[in-house]
mmCIF file of C-alpha atoms in Angstrom:
data_model
loop_
_atom_site.group_PDB
_atom_site.id
_atom_site.type_symbol
_atom_site.label_atom_id
_atom_site.label_comp_id
_atom_site.label_asym_id
_atom_site.label_seq_id
_atom_site.Cartn_x
_atom_site.Cartn_y
_atom_site.Cartn_z
ATOM 1 C CA UNK H 7 -0.257 0.096 -0.285
ATOM 2 C CA UNK H 8 1.346 3.373 -1.308
ATOM 3 C CA UNK H 9 1.220 6.210 1.315
ATOM 4 C CA UNK H 10 1.455 10.527 0.495
ATOM 5 C CA UNK H 11 4.315 11.213 1.786
ATOM 6 C CA UNK H 12 4.473 15.354 2.970
ATOM 7 C CA UNK H 13 7.525 16.818 3.449
ATOM 8 C CA UNK H 14 7.112 20.575 5.759
ATOM 9 C CA UNK H 15 7.076 23.492 4.104
ATOM 10 C CA UNK H 16 5.134 27.070 4.519
ATOM 11 C CA UNK H 17 2.044 25.871 4.233
ATOM 12 C CA UNK H 18 2.352 22.880 7.140
ATOM 13 C CA UNK H 19 5.313 23.715 8.972
ATOM 14 C CA UNK H 20 6.879 21.455 12.109
ATOM 15 C CA UNK H 21 9.604 22.153 14.141
ATOM 16 C CA UNK H 22 11.370 20.125 16.845
ATOM 17 C CA UNK H 23 13.382 22.406 19.547
ATOM 18 C CA UNK H 24 14.440 21.103 23.292
ATOM 19 C CA UNK H 25 11.971 22.374 25.598
ATOM 20 C CA UNK H 26 14.303 23.673 27.480
ATOM 21 C CA UNK H 27 11.939 23.053 30.589
ATOM 22 C CA UNK H 28 11.159 20.682 33.038
ATOM 23 C CA UNK H 29 8.391 18.533 31.861
ATOM 24 C CA UNK H 30 6.436 16.175 34.167
ATOM 25 C CA UNK H 31 2.803 14.220 33.134
ATOM 26 C CA UNK H 32 0.803 13.133 35.632
ATOM 27 C CA UNK H 33 -2.365 10.860 35.192
ATOM 28 C CA UNK H 34 -5.453 10.361 37.366
ATOM 29 C CA UNK H 35 -2.818 12.390 40.044
ATOM 30 C CA UNK H 36 -0.492 9.647 39.484
ATOM 31 C CA UNK H 37 3.195 10.623 38.040
ATOM 32 C CA UNK H 38 3.880 8.873 34.948
ATOM 33 C CA UNK H 39 6.313 11.039 33.180
ATOM 34 C CA UNK H 40 9.529 13.453 33.951
ATOM 35 C CA UNK H 41 11.937 15.089 31.681
ATOM 36 C CA UNK H 42 14.497 17.925 31.628
ATOM 37 C CA UNK H 43 15.275 16.107 27.424
ATOM 38 C CA UNK H 44 11.685 17.046 26.393
ATOM 39 C CA UNK H 45 11.126 17.894 22.706
ATOM 40 C CA UNK H 46 8.600 20.693 21.567
ATOM 41 C CA UNK H 47 6.735 19.862 18.347
ATOM 42 C CA UNK H 48 5.217 22.570 16.525
ATOM 43 C CA UNK H 49 2.943 21.367 13.891
ATOM 44 C CA UNK H 50 1.166 24.324 11.577
ATOM 45 C CA UNK H 51 -1.714 25.892 13.337
ATOM 46 C CA UNK H 52 -1.884 22.520 16.037
ATOM 47 C CA UNK H 53 -0.941 23.295 19.683
ATOM 48 C CA UNK H 54 2.722 22.464 21.181
ATOM 49 C CA UNK H 55 3.281 19.204 21.593
ATOM 50 C CA UNK H 56 5.978 17.766 24.486
ATOM 51 C CA UNK H 57 7.793 14.630 23.291
ATOM 52 C CA UNK H 58 9.245 12.463 26.344
ATOM 53 C CA UNK H 59 12.207 10.310 25.981
ATOM 54 C CA UNK H 60 10.236 6.680 25.800
ATOM 55 C CA UNK H 61 12.794 6.249 29.313
ATOM 56 C CA UNK H 62 11.861 8.539 31.059
ATOM 57 C CA UNK H 63 8.410 7.454 31.241
ATOM 58 C CA UNK H 64 7.206 5.109 34.144
ATOM 59 C CA UNK H 65 7.163 1.783 31.888
ATOM 60 C CA UNK H 66 5.484 -0.184 34.789
ATOM 61 C CA UNK H 67 2.349 1.738 33.441
ATOM 62 C CA UNK H 68 2.332 1.478 30.138
ATOM 63 C CA UNK H 69 0.737 -0.998 28.537
ATOM 64 C CA UNK H 70 0.870 -1.777 24.050
ATOM 65 C CA UNK H 71 -2.012 -1.632 22.118
ATOM 66 C CA UNK H 72 -2.677 -2.570 18.854
ATOM 67 C CA UNK H 73 -3.794 0.649 17.579
ATOM 68 C CA UNK H 74 -2.029 2.183 14.802
ATOM 69 C CA UNK H 75 -2.764 5.620 12.688
ATOM 70 C CA UNK H 76 -0.650 7.253 10.252
ATOM 71 C CA UNK H 77 -0.002 11.278 9.971
ATOM 72 C CA UNK H 78 2.049 11.992 6.088
ATOM 73 C CA UNK H 79 4.041 14.295 7.679
ATOM 74 C CA UNK H 80 5.492 12.639 10.575
ATOM 75 C CA UNK H 81 5.154 9.217 9.469
ATOM 76 C CA UNK H 82 3.437 5.645 11.097
ATOM 77 C CA UNK H 83 2.582 5.938 14.478
ATOM 78 C CA UNK H 84 1.909 3.276 17.804
ATOM 79 C CA UNK H 85 -0.145 3.674 20.630
ATOM 80 C CA UNK H 86 0.073 2.915 24.190
ATOM 81 C CA UNK H 87 -2.240 2.688 27.006
ATOM 82 C CA UNK H 88 -1.412 4.001 30.905
ATOM 83 C CA UNK H 89 -2.857 2.114 34.184
ATOM 84 C CA UNK H 90 -2.333 3.992 37.225
ATOM 85 C CA UNK H 91 -1.722 2.168 40.350
ATOM 86 C CA UNK H 92 -5.257 2.487 41.571
ATOM 87 C CA UNK H 93 -6.220 0.124 38.399
ATOM 88 C CA UNK H 94 -7.740 2.709 35.869
ATOM 89 C CA UNK H 95 -6.620 2.109 32.061
ATOM 90 C CA UNK H 96 -6.587 5.781 30.079
ATOM 91 C CA UNK H 97 -6.258 3.691 26.579
ATOM 92 C CA UNK H 98 -4.326 4.669 23.832
ATOM 93 C CA UNK H 99 -3.378 7.896 25.876
ATOM 94 C CA UNK H 100 0.430 7.276 24.260
ATOM 95 C CA UNK H 101 1.784 7.816 20.925
ATOM 96 C CA UNK H 102 5.283 7.410 19.541
ATOM 97 C CA UNK H 103 6.835 7.434 16.196
ATOM 98 C CA UNK H 104 9.318 4.637 16.353
ATOM 99 C CA UNK H 105 10.020 5.032 12.428
ATOM 100 C CA UNK H 106 9.636 9.012 11.865
ATOM 101 C CA UNK H 107 10.033 10.496 8.517
ATOM 102 C CA UNK H 108 13.666 12.268 8.117
ATOM 103 C CA UNK H 109 11.808 15.743 9.005
ATOM 104 C CA UNK H 110 11.456 15.015 12.340
ATOM 105 C CA UNK H 111 13.711 12.174 13.326
ATOM 106 C CA UNK H 112 14.635 13.824 16.810
ATOM 107 C CA UNK H 113 11.367 12.413 17.946
ATOM 108 C CA UNK H 114 12.688 8.930 17.413
ATOM 109 C CA UNK H 115 12.429 7.461 20.518
ATOM 110 C CA UNK H 116 10.141 9.778 22.050
ATOM 111 C CA UNK H 117 6.188 9.476 23.383
ATOM 112 C CA UNK H 118 3.456 12.155 23.862
ATOM 113 C CA UNK H 119 0.601 12.287 25.770
ATOM 114 C CA UNK H 120 -2.950 13.590 25.030
ATOM 115 C CA UNK H 121 -3.163 17.563 26.242
ATOM 116 C CA UNK H 122 -6.682 17.133 26.952
ATOM 117 C CA UNK H 123 -6.505 13.660 29.058
ATOM 118 C CA UNK H 124 -3.491 13.554 31.251
ATOM 119 C CA UNK H 125 -1.546 17.170 33.359
ATOM 120 C CA UNK H 126 1.388 18.503 31.671
ATOM 121 C CA UNK H 127 3.553 20.437 33.334
ATOM 122 C CA UNK H 128 6.333 22.436 31.547
ATOM 123 C CA UNK H 129 8.076 24.240 34.734
#
């Protein structure tokens, strides 16, 4: 199956830069990730997304899912659910591009959280 691959340009810019601040992610009051090495991905008119090194996420809380999506600018995304110690599960809360396209290659090995379902603090 052939998929369109789009290169960021002036009509759909994407930038990836070090966040330069401490990033904490909490789900249901539980700290799921903390990082001083996050990346801020800015894409077109979308809100900035914090990408956190997978190593800075509590692996004990993650459950890989079969969900996959495709972005013509970034590639194939895989997903994780977060299971908090109280037994609650936030399905497909985290996404990652394990083989991102070259234009956003810096996000390889990083994950992002849905900001409307997790508390993401940049301080």
